[in-house]
Structure formats: C-alpha cells, structure tokens
Amino acid sequence: MGTSRRYWARPWRRPSHVPVGGTTLEPLGSRLRRLLPIYGLLLPGLLLFGIWAAYPMARSFLMSFTDWRLMGESTFVGLDNYTRAVTDPAFHRALVATVGYTAVTVAGQLLLGLGAALLLNERIHGRSLLRLVYYLPVISSWVIVSLIFVWLYNGQTGVLNWLLNDVLGIIDKNVAWLAEPSTALWAIALLGIWKGVGWTMVVYLAGLQTVPEELHEAAAIDGAGTRARFRNVTLPFLRTTTTFLLVVLTIGGFSTFIPIFVMSTAATGQIGGPLNSTEVALTYTWKQAFGGGLDFAYASALSFLVAAVVALISILELRFARAQGQP
Amino acid sequence: MIAIDRKRLAALVAMPLALALALGGVAVGQSEAMEPDESVTGTVTFWNGYGADGDEITTFRNEVLPAFQALYPNVTVETQEIPYDDLRQKLVTGIAGGVLPDVLRADIIWVPEFADQGALMALDEEMGDFDDIAAQVFPGPLSTNKWGEHYYGLPLDTNTRIIFANDAVLEAAGVTELPGTVEEFEAMLATVQAALGPDVYGYAEGGTGGWNVLPWIWSFGGAITDPELTTASGYLNGEGTVAAVTKLKEWLDAGLMSPSILGGGTATSDQFGNGQTATVLEGPWMPSIFANQFPELGFSYMPVPAGPGGSQSVVGGEDIVVFSTTQNKDAALAFVRHMLSEESQLAMGKVGQMPVLASLVGHPDLPDYYPTFMGQLGNGNARTPVPDWPAIDEAIANAVLKSLRGDMEVQAALDEAAGIVDGLLSS
C-alpha cells in the first residue's frame, strides 16, 4: 500500500501531489478528504471546550460589563465593575495575600521538589517506594487533607502544638495556628507545599533524566566537585523544567481556593478568616457571587482581573527565562 | 440532674404567644377538618433539603404528602430532595436559567436575597389568609420572611440556640441551680473556674459571628441595626452591644470562657461532651448527636441567661416560599398552607423539624427537649434579614474578634463595624 493511500491514517502528512510551499492549489475534493479526518478528530474536543469553557467564559466576560441580575433585564454599565475592583481595598488585600501565598508555595515546592528529585534520582534502597510516598499527597483529596491539617493545627489539642511545645519546647504556649492572623495563611501555605512537592519532584525527576551522564563524568575528571557539577551541569539542563514549573505553579498559587475555603471555615467560621488574613483572590471572588448579594457581574470582573494578573506574571516569568538564555 | 422546672419556664416564655393564638381566631390546623377540594388542579414542584436517608423525608412522603393528596386529589406534588450544600447552587442556576420549582424550603437567610432578585412571590399579597397564619407562628421565624414592605414566605421549621449544661461538670463544681440571669451565669462561671479550672471552663463558644454572639448582644439590650434596617450606627456600636462584647472579653481574659471563641480550637460540642466546659449554646439537633457520641453524657437545658434586654436568642431554620414564576399559584399556595397546618407541623416536628406554630409548645407528642427551645423562640430574633447579611456577619465577626483579641478597643472595633454595615445597608 502506497503512502498516498495511507495518509488518512497520518493526516498531518502532506500528500505527495501537494507541492512544498503550496503554490499550486490542491483540488478541493482532495483537500476535503485530507482535512476531514483532522477536523473530525478535533470536533468532539472542540465541542466540549466550546460548550463548557469558551462559551461560559465569553458570557462571563460580557456579564462583567453589566449589572447582571438573576432575573429580569441587565443593564450595560461599561467599566463600572472593573473600576470598582481597582478601588476595592478588600480586593487589594486579597490580591496581596494571594501573591504572598503564591510566592511562598512556589518557592517551597520548587526547592523541596528539586531536593527530593535529586535524592531520589540516586540509586538508594527503597527508591521506588519513597517516590510513591512523596507522590501520595498529590493524589489525595484537597478537602480531606485540609481537614486533617485543621486537626494538626488545632490550638488546644493539635499535634503541631504537642510537638513544638511539649516535645521540643520551641514554643512556650500553644498557638491556634489557623486562628492567629499572623500565622493562618502561612499554615495553609505549608499544606500547599506539602501537597505539591511530590508533583514538582516527578517533573524534576523527568528533567534529570535529560542530563547526560558523560557530562557529569567529564566534569568529574576535570576536578569538579558535587556542588560544581550540580551548578554547572545539572542546573543548566533543568532550566526549561524550572520555567515550566514556575509558570504552572504560579497559576496554581493564584487559583488556590479549596484549602482556604475549608480550613478558614473550619477553624474560624469565616471564609478567609481570621480577620480576612487568609482571604485570597478566589475566595473573595466566590463571596461576591455565592456568599451573599449574588453579585455575579462583579465576581466576573474580578475573575478576569485575576486572570490578567496571572497572565502578566507568567509572561514576565517567561521573558525572564528567555533573558537567561533559554529557548 | 440539675434541678430546673423546664416546662414552667418554657410555658412562661411562650404564654404571650399562646394567648395571641387563642385570641387570633382561625386555627391553622383547619385542614384536618376540611373537605377534599377538587377545584384546585395542577402540579406543584417542591425542592427541599430534607435528609434523603432519614426520618424527615420518610415522614414527609408517607404522612404529610398523602394528607395533602387526600385534601387536593387533583394536585400532583413532585418533590426533590436536594442536599443543602447543593441546593443554593442549584437555585442560582435555576433562577438564571428560568428552571425553578413552584415551592422551596429555603434557608431563612436566603429569603431576602432571592426576594431582592425578584424571584419570590409576596405571600402577604397573594394569600388572603396570610395574616391569620402569620399570627399563629413565632414572630422571630416570621420576621425572616420580610424584605422591604412585604413577606415573601412563611416559616416552615425553626431552631434556636439555648444553653446546654453538663450535669457532671456542674455537680463537680458544686453548682446546684442553673443560672437564670447574666449575673448568675457569671457567678456560675467563677464557681466552675474556682473548683475545676484552669482547663475546665464555665462556657465555650466556637466563633465570633452573628450566630455565635447575637444571643449575648440582644440579651444585653444591644442590636445590629434599627428596626427599619437602615442604619447600624448607634446600634451595632451602641451601649448594649458594647456591654455584651465587653463582658465576653472579661470572661475570656479571666479564663472563665474557653479560648475556642477565638477559633482554631476544639469544637465546642467536643469540649462539652468531654467535660471541658460546663455550658455551651447549641441548637435542637445536638441532643441526638450527643446521645450518639457521648452516650453517658447527662445534660440539662436552660434559656439564654437574661440580661438587660431579657433572654434573647438567634433564630435559624427554614422558610417556605413560592417562586414568582409559578404557573400553579393556587396549588402552590394550598401546599404552603398544608405545610403550615398543625397536622403537618406535628408530623415533621416528631422527626426533628421544630414546629413554628406557637400552639404546639409543650405538645406531648414532641421530643421532651423541645419545650425550652420553643419557649426561647418566643424571644428569638432573626439575623438581619438583608441580602448582604454574609458581609454584615463578617463585619460583626471581625469586630468582636478584634475586641476579644485586644487588637482594638471594643467601642472602636464596633464603631468601625457600624461604618461598614452602614455602607452595606445603604447600597
């Protein structure tokens, strides 16, 4: 069977009669026959994306320029919802908290994930088991681990207080970690790091497989120590991986919702409590839509502003990476 | 068992209501004596959050619904039990998409919100006998249906918080009589601390939100807003509210009250069950939970200690509302009336849905722990019934928390909160 009769199985292949550069028009029937399977295969995915993602997003975007009401007519209000957001001090506080949470969790996951990957890339006993153990938090339910951490952080009977106060004596009285405005967000960030390290580790482990062993050997022959080899051989090969992780984890940090929602409510009775110290962009947005008042238009505007901030940060991260010599 | 004449206490509190009922004339429970009405036709869809696997839905389906069908043979009722957590989301989607039930069992704090969206029918305009029915239900639960000038629903089931007292703890502390006033309550706290402190407290609260602190604020003569719900200044930062929060801070600072009010600690129910606190404020769903979790636990009930504002508590529960989109108004209103009948209220009351009819106070068929709750409901108040209640609640919680933590003076914290709430009310 010739290639031209089999190209339907590999539709990305250009049929031999289509000249390079496409200067000669391909006969319509042939073109259709070539493209139909491609679009046929793409259609289900495109339909699902269109119905469940693109259309709601477009509607939500339009909604953000109205005073949208659940019933009755909505009025076009221009940029009112956006100007309101820009001048909303509560939203500013939530954004600052989100940036803080993201910075801490991204840094924590990158550093600990890389450390775990380096250790578990070595030929040590029980390596597979340890990799599994590190990865387990990633596949556990956010709600369940959040509730477990609420218990660990309990100010009266929590395990953390028992460890720090009764066993190690680092603190002299119990701390209600989730009810103390100065500690609550960071206590939740610790859960975020713990839960994400396994995934970061796996991605770094994959990245480490691309580092040629010969380079390590050559560097070692040239007298490079472990630290020098890590800095000059391993790290350069992990730059692309790190950039990828940085962007994805930043998006994840800005999208945090479940642990804040569950833990602040369980510990203080207030979403984003205590004293709004754990209020992040998405909990604040959720409150506008579902927490009372049903202000979906404002919530939509907030969502797009947060998305814009995330996009901007991601672009800056990519530019920074390029400036460092990455592709 | 601590000596207390609960029934007498409940009867005293409920007496004005019972009197009003007697003078009110028409009995809501008239459906028992009614002839079947074949003129009302249609299908009524009813969304509710009754526990799908418990006695509530069984009783509703096997007793309440057949009784309605017997009265209105040409009306079909389609019911959907939707878990509480999903119900709100489904309603929001339903309102936006124009797919709504005729009748809804709604959390009391949703009513102003949905009424404000124009989704609910004003029952006081549409039901000729609205005033008769309204006169027979507890005023606190009824008030949760008012938004603007109209009532958009009727109370269906209710609850409130009263003091649960751990018999063993009080006995160990040498307390023989339950306190009736704030002064007596404070003396009890001190007695418990002197005898069992510092790890056993006289009282434990689980947070600083409205549900937690409003009983104290109202009992001290405080308020959140003026009766017309136009301003919080002078109320939320008024003398009574400041006195209540100051007293809570005194109790906390003196170690008389568990630090769990600041959050992040052990659940108050666990503290109570484990004998770490003598008293808690709890709702009528707790006796069965305590019976399961702490089978050996003995406890008594008492109303919220009376202060300058009397013995006041906060009302929870559900209202029954009709959506303005209904195509079956007569059938829907007939169903609402039936759900408010003495017969239905009693049936659901037996399985944990506390009735809203004052006439059922002390009814022998109802659980024995109801009288104090129903007595307290005579002085039960609704949380500020406005769409922005969650934001108001947050302002209250933050102000009380700042006061208790010592971050701000009580007056300054409540002044700040009053400013926030004024802004919310004016918007």
Tab-separated table of C-alpha atoms in Angstrom, chain A residues 64-67 75-87 297-298 301:
chain	number	residue	atom	x	y	z
A	64	SER	CA	-18.706	41.738	33.694
A	65	PHE	CA	-19.815	44.862	31.785
A	66	THR	CA	-23.369	44.723	33.132
A	67	ASP	CA	-25.186	44.916	36.464
A	75	THR	CA	-28.068	46.996	32.151
A	76	PHE	CA	-24.774	47.703	30.414
A	77	VAL	CA	-22.582	49.555	32.914
A	78	GLY	CA	-19.358	49.837	30.929
A	79	LEU	CA	-16.231	49.501	33.031
A	80	ASP	CA	-18.006	50.144	36.354
A	81	ASN	CA	-17.267	46.692	37.746
A	82	TYR	CA	-13.601	46.998	36.777
A	83	THR	CA	-13.180	50.467	38.252
A	84	ARG	CA	-14.919	49.255	41.388
A	85	ALA	CA	-12.421	46.386	41.619
A	86	VAL	CA	-9.469	48.696	41.107
A	87	THR	CA	-10.646	50.857	44.008
A	297	ALA	CA	-21.169	40.689	37.389
A	298	TYR	CA	-18.632	41.983	39.889
A	301	ALA	CA	-14.881	41.294	36.550
